[in-house]
Amino acid sequence: MAMFSDEIRTMDDLFVHQLEDVYYAEHQIEKALPEMMEKATDTELKRGLKAHLAETKRQIKRLDQVFKKLDQEPKGTECPAIDGIIEEANDVAGEIEDKEVLDAALIAAAQAVEHYEITRYGTLVAWAKQLGRKDVATLLTETLKEEVATDKKLTAMAKKSANPKAARKAPPRRSPARGGSSRGGAKPAKSNGRRGRAAA
Ligand SMILES: [Fe+2]
Ligand SMILES: [Fe+2]
């Protein structure tokens, strides 16, 4: 992770570095989406993930164009942030048996990915404009809009169907203490249940 290496001296270097970061991220997402599609049960969610996989492939091609415009060789630089988001998604999914709860988790994971992309592309668009590359900014804005649209679709899916379906499956064992420390709480503690009881 050569975050502050000598290679980044100017804003142009920084811009290319960020491009390489998102190029790597898009490739990781391209690899992760088929697995998410396979795990998803809801047909609308499956379809949505499939559509976004196709879109992701087009976004990679768009990044190739951006590199070309900048006379740079398209390449990725390792991005531990996206690796972490994907790894966490896989870990959580691996712990969920119930298909509808899993759908809700998959949407949340996909949204974490989208939000990551939105922050990266948002920055890239601003930097491209700052560096006087409106042509590049225009291309990156197209992708940014797609990521925002995907995020909105996922929110709609979650609210309309996945979350209510998953919530209906709440196990009776935790019913007396609603709103307590069980599932869905905002605390960034260790994942629910299991360990909490034994602690002081
Ligand atoms: Fe993307
Ligand atoms: Fe995306």
mmCIF file of C-alpha atoms and ligand atoms in Angstrom:
data_model
loop_
_atom_site.group_PDB
_atom_site.id
_atom_site.type_symbol
_atom_site.label_atom_id
_atom_site.label_comp_id
_atom_site.label_asym_id
_atom_site.label_seq_id
_atom_site.Cartn_x
_atom_site.Cartn_y
_atom_site.Cartn_z
ATOM 1 C CA MET A 1 0.000 0.000 0.000
ATOM 2 C CA ALA A 2 2.243 2.759 -1.266
ATOM 3 C CA MET A 3 -0.020 5.510 -0.109
ATOM 4 C CA PHE A 4 2.530 8.248 0.307
ATOM 5 C CA SER A 5 5.226 7.025 -2.004
ATOM 6 C CA ASP A 6 7.538 9.290 -3.958
ATOM 7 C CA GLU A 7 5.501 8.503 -7.019
ATOM 8 C CA ILE A 8 2.775 10.874 -5.875
ATOM 9 C CA ARG A 9 4.249 14.341 -6.077
ATOM 10 C CA THR A 10 1.669 16.367 -7.890
ATOM 11 C CA MET A 11 -2.080 16.598 -8.097
ATOM 12 C CA ASP A 12 -1.848 14.857 -11.480
ATOM 13 C CA ASP A 13 -0.013 11.950 -9.857
ATOM 14 C CA LEU A 14 -2.613 11.844 -7.132
ATOM 15 C CA PHE A 15 -5.381 11.806 -9.716
ATOM 16 C CA VAL A 16 -3.825 8.871 -11.576
ATOM 17 C CA HIS A 17 -3.291 7.048 -8.295
ATOM 18 C CA GLN A 18 -6.958 7.453 -7.438
ATOM 19 C CA LEU A 19 -7.902 6.230 -10.901
ATOM 20 C CA GLU A 20 -5.775 3.138 -10.380
ATOM 21 C CA ASP A 21 -7.439 2.607 -7.027
ATOM 22 C CA VAL A 22 -10.931 2.673 -8.500
ATOM 23 C CA TYR A 23 -9.791 0.559 -11.467
ATOM 24 C CA TYR A 24 -8.690 -2.124 -9.025
ATOM 25 C CA ALA A 25 -11.932 -1.717 -7.065
ATOM 26 C CA GLU A 26 -14.120 -2.145 -10.155
ATOM 27 C CA HIS A 27 -12.279 -5.346 -11.041
ATOM 28 C CA GLN A 28 -12.784 -6.712 -7.535
ATOM 29 C CA ILE A 29 -16.467 -5.812 -7.730
ATOM 30 C CA GLU A 30 -16.722 -7.518 -11.112
ATOM 31 C CA LYS A 31 -15.378 -10.670 -9.470
ATOM 32 C CA ALA A 32 -17.599 -10.403 -6.381
ATOM 33 C CA LEU A 33 -20.958 -9.722 -8.045
ATOM 34 C CA PRO A 34 -21.537 -13.183 -9.587
ATOM 35 C CA GLU A 35 -21.164 -14.778 -6.158
ATOM 36 C CA MET A 36 -23.617 -12.284 -4.666
ATOM 37 C CA MET A 37 -26.076 -13.007 -7.483
ATOM 38 C CA GLU A 38 -25.834 -16.692 -6.741
ATOM 39 C CA LYS A 39 -26.506 -16.167 -3.037
ATOM 40 C CA ALA A 40 -29.489 -13.858 -3.609
ATOM 41 C CA THR A 41 -32.958 -15.392 -3.507
ATOM 42 C CA ASP A 42 -35.207 -12.472 -4.435
ATOM 43 C CA THR A 43 -35.525 -12.397 -8.219
ATOM 44 C CA GLU A 44 -35.573 -8.617 -8.388
ATOM 45 C CA LEU A 45 -32.346 -8.479 -6.382
ATOM 46 C CA LYS A 46 -30.734 -11.141 -8.560
ATOM 47 C CA ARG A 47 -31.742 -9.191 -11.659
ATOM 48 C CA GLY A 48 -30.476 -5.932 -10.179
ATOM 49 C CA LEU A 49 -27.081 -7.419 -9.333
ATOM 50 C CA LYS A 50 -26.839 -8.952 -12.789
ATOM 51 C CA ALA A 51 -27.593 -5.617 -14.421
ATOM 52 C CA HIS A 52 -24.990 -3.936 -12.269
ATOM 53 C CA LEU A 53 -22.415 -6.548 -13.249
ATOM 54 C CA ALA A 54 -22.959 -5.626 -16.903
ATOM 55 C CA GLU A 55 -22.773 -1.958 -15.948
ATOM 56 C CA THR A 56 -19.556 -2.560 -13.991
ATOM 57 C CA LYS A 57 -17.944 -4.106 -17.073
ATOM 58 C CA ARG A 58 -18.876 -0.987 -19.051
ATOM 59 C CA GLN A 59 -17.481 1.205 -16.283
ATOM 60 C CA ILE A 60 -14.160 -0.626 -16.516
ATOM 61 C CA LYS A 61 -14.098 0.091 -20.256
ATOM 62 C CA ARG A 62 -14.874 3.712 -19.491
ATOM 63 C CA LEU A 63 -11.900 3.828 -17.137
ATOM 64 C CA ASP A 64 -9.761 2.373 -19.928
ATOM 65 C CA GLN A 65 -10.849 5.344 -22.023
ATOM 66 C CA VAL A 66 -9.940 7.745 -19.219
ATOM 67 C CA PHE A 67 -6.448 6.266 -18.906
ATOM 68 C CA LYS A 68 -6.059 6.537 -22.650
ATOM 69 C CA LYS A 69 -7.049 10.191 -22.642
ATOM 70 C CA LEU A 70 -4.385 10.804 -20.014
ATOM 71 C CA ASP A 71 -1.757 8.822 -21.973
ATOM 72 C CA GLN A 72 -1.525 6.360 -19.139
ATOM 73 C CA GLU A 73 -1.468 2.597 -19.186
ATOM 74 C CA PRO A 74 -4.630 1.257 -17.500
ATOM 75 C CA LYS A 75 -3.632 -0.479 -14.310
ATOM 76 C CA GLY A 76 -4.894 -1.030 -10.812
ATOM 77 C CA THR A 77 -3.307 -0.354 -7.481
ATOM 78 C CA GLU A 78 -4.291 -2.467 -4.535
ATOM 79 C CA CYS A 79 -7.174 -1.007 -2.575
ATOM 80 C CA PRO A 80 -7.516 -2.511 0.906
ATOM 81 C CA ALA A 81 -10.752 -0.575 1.454
ATOM 82 C CA ILE A 82 -12.755 -2.395 -1.217
ATOM 83 C CA ASP A 83 -11.100 -5.689 -0.308
ATOM 84 C CA GLY A 84 -12.280 -5.143 3.258
ATOM 85 C CA ILE A 85 -15.843 -4.306 2.247
ATOM 86 C CA ILE A 86 -16.073 -7.426 0.082
ATOM 87 C CA GLU A 87 -14.428 -9.637 2.680
ATOM 88 C CA GLU A 88 -16.800 -8.445 5.378
ATOM 89 C CA ALA A 89 -19.776 -9.041 3.082
ATOM 90 C CA ASN A 90 -18.649 -12.614 2.496
ATOM 91 C CA ASP A 91 -18.068 -13.196 6.197
ATOM 92 C CA VAL A 92 -21.515 -11.964 7.172
ATOM 93 C CA ALA A 93 -23.219 -13.843 4.332
ATOM 94 C CA GLY A 94 -21.445 -16.994 5.447
ATOM 95 C CA GLU A 95 -23.085 -16.718 8.854
ATOM 96 C CA ILE A 96 -26.651 -16.372 7.581
ATOM 97 C CA GLU A 97 -28.794 -19.372 6.844
ATOM 98 C CA ASP A 98 -32.172 -17.751 6.316
ATOM 99 C CA LYS A 99 -32.564 -16.773 2.665
ATOM 100 C CA GLU A 100 -34.571 -13.622 3.288
ATOM 101 C CA VAL A 101 -32.267 -12.359 6.006
ATOM 102 C CA LEU A 102 -29.426 -13.094 3.613
ATOM 103 C CA ASP A 103 -31.077 -10.964 0.909
ATOM 104 C CA ALA A 104 -31.262 -8.031 3.332
ATOM 105 C CA ALA A 105 -27.578 -8.519 4.172
ATOM 106 C CA LEU A 106 -26.613 -8.728 0.503
ATOM 107 C CA ILE A 107 -28.345 -5.439 -0.237
ATOM 108 C CA ALA A 108 -26.557 -3.779 2.680
ATOM 109 C CA ALA A 109 -23.226 -5.125 1.415
ATOM 110 C CA ALA A 110 -23.930 -3.997 -2.136
ATOM 111 C CA GLN A 111 -24.774 -0.526 -0.818
ATOM 112 C CA ALA A 112 -21.496 -0.358 1.095
ATOM 113 C CA VAL A 113 -19.765 -1.057 -2.213
ATOM 114 C CA GLU A 114 -21.817 1.600 -4.017
ATOM 115 C CA HIS A 115 -21.086 4.191 -1.365
ATOM 116 C CA TYR A 116 -17.402 3.457 -1.665
ATOM 117 C CA GLU A 117 -17.593 3.957 -5.418
ATOM 118 C CA ILE A 118 -19.632 7.126 -5.040
ATOM 119 C CA THR A 119 -17.018 8.711 -2.796
ATOM 120 C CA ARG A 120 -14.196 7.722 -5.156
ATOM 121 C CA TYR A 121 -15.879 8.877 -8.344
ATOM 122 C CA GLY A 122 -17.117 12.043 -6.646
ATOM 123 C CA THR A 123 -13.547 12.938 -5.777
ATOM 124 C CA LEU A 124 -12.275 11.998 -9.231
ATOM 125 C CA VAL A 125 -14.851 14.198 -10.936
ATOM 126 C CA ALA A 126 -13.912 17.162 -8.734
ATOM 127 C CA TRP A 127 -10.216 16.618 -9.324
ATOM 128 C CA ALA A 128 -10.615 16.188 -13.082
ATOM 129 C CA LYS A 129 -12.429 19.529 -13.232
ATOM 130 C CA GLN A 130 -9.800 21.154 -11.044
ATOM 131 C CA LEU A 131 -7.071 19.870 -13.339
ATOM 132 C CA GLY A 132 -8.830 21.277 -16.369
ATOM 133 C CA ARG A 133 -9.885 17.916 -17.803
ATOM 134 C CA LYS A 134 -13.558 18.402 -18.495
ATOM 135 C CA ASP A 135 -13.492 15.560 -21.018
ATOM 136 C CA VAL A 136 -12.376 13.146 -18.312
ATOM 137 C CA ALA A 137 -14.779 14.637 -15.776
ATOM 138 C CA THR A 138 -17.659 14.009 -18.182
ATOM 139 C CA LEU A 139 -16.792 10.328 -18.521
ATOM 140 C CA LEU A 140 -16.387 9.872 -14.781
ATOM 141 C CA THR A 141 -19.650 11.698 -14.116
ATOM 142 C CA GLU A 142 -21.481 9.102 -16.211
ATOM 143 C CA THR A 143 -20.188 6.373 -13.929
ATOM 144 C CA LEU A 144 -20.890 8.400 -10.815
ATOM 145 C CA LYS A 145 -24.513 8.797 -11.890
ATOM 146 C CA GLU A 146 -24.813 5.054 -12.488
ATOM 147 C CA GLU A 147 -23.468 4.283 -9.028
ATOM 148 C CA VAL A 148 -25.884 6.727 -7.423
ATOM 149 C CA ALA A 149 -28.786 5.232 -9.395
ATOM 150 C CA THR A 150 -27.786 1.712 -8.347
ATOM 151 C CA ASP A 151 -27.625 2.773 -4.726
ATOM 152 C CA LYS A 152 -31.117 4.270 -4.963
ATOM 153 C CA LYS A 153 -32.510 1.104 -6.528
ATOM 154 C CA LEU A 154 -30.992 -0.956 -3.733
ATOM 155 C CA THR A 155 -32.538 1.323 -1.102
ATOM 156 C CA ALA A 156 -35.938 0.948 -2.767
ATOM 157 C CA MET A 157 -35.589 -2.836 -2.927
ATOM 158 C CA ALA A 158 -34.566 -3.021 0.705
ATOM 159 C CA LYS A 159 -37.407 -0.844 1.966
ATOM 160 C CA LYS A 160 -40.117 -2.269 -0.231
ATOM 161 C CA SER A 161 -39.391 -5.929 0.059
ATOM 162 C CA ALA A 162 -36.157 -7.335 1.450
ATOM 163 C CA ASN A 163 -36.163 -5.690 4.882
ATOM 164 C CA PRO A 164 -39.849 -6.335 5.664
ATOM 165 C CA LYS A 165 -39.505 -9.966 4.573
ATOM 166 C CA ALA A 166 -36.358 -10.448 6.630
ATOM 167 C CA ALA A 167 -37.880 -8.754 9.687
ATOM 168 C CA ARG A 168 -40.878 -11.076 9.600
ATOM 169 C CA LYS A 169 -38.493 -13.912 10.270
ATOM 170 C CA ALA A 170 -37.313 -12.490 13.596
ATOM 171 C CA PRO A 171 -36.785 -15.408 15.960
ATOM 172 C CA PRO A 172 -39.133 -15.463 18.976
ATOM 173 C CA ARG A 173 -36.330 -16.080 21.448
ATOM 174 C CA ARG A 174 -35.415 -12.394 21.661
ATOM 175 C CA SER A 175 -38.904 -10.970 21.792
ATOM 176 C CA PRO A 176 -39.074 -9.661 25.424
ATOM 177 C CA ALA A 177 -36.353 -7.044 25.107
ATOM 178 C CA ARG A 178 -37.232 -5.190 21.954
ATOM 179 C CA GLY A 179 -34.909 -2.376 21.013
ATOM 180 C CA GLY A 180 -32.237 -3.754 23.260
ATOM 181 C CA SER A 181 -28.811 -4.910 22.260
ATOM 182 C CA SER A 182 -29.899 -7.612 19.847
ATOM 183 C CA ARG A 183 -29.973 -7.617 16.063
ATOM 184 C CA GLY A 184 -29.887 -4.431 14.129
ATOM 185 C CA GLY A 185 -28.546 -2.263 16.944
ATOM 186 C CA ALA A 186 -26.360 0.675 16.067
ATOM 187 C CA LYS A 187 -23.505 -0.277 18.363
ATOM 188 C CA PRO A 188 -20.327 -1.276 16.583
ATOM 189 C CA ALA A 189 -19.864 -4.114 19.043
ATOM 190 C CA LYS A 190 -18.973 -7.694 18.212
ATOM 191 C CA SER A 191 -21.652 -9.295 16.112
ATOM 192 C CA ASN A 192 -24.888 -10.122 17.810
ATOM 193 C CA GLY A 193 -25.544 -12.773 20.369
ATOM 194 C CA ARG A 194 -23.055 -15.493 20.898
ATOM 195 C CA ARG A 195 -20.378 -13.788 22.931
ATOM 196 C CA GLY A 196 -22.272 -11.052 24.723
ATOM 197 C CA ARG A 197 -23.734 -13.174 27.462
ATOM 198 C CA ALA A 198 -20.494 -14.489 28.827
ATOM 199 C CA ALA A 199 -18.984 -11.057 29.249
ATOM 200 C CA ALA A 200 -19.341 -9.115 32.479
HETATM 201 FE FE FE B 1 -18.694 0.613 -10.461
HETATM 202 FE FE FE B 2 -21.221 -0.003 -8.497
#
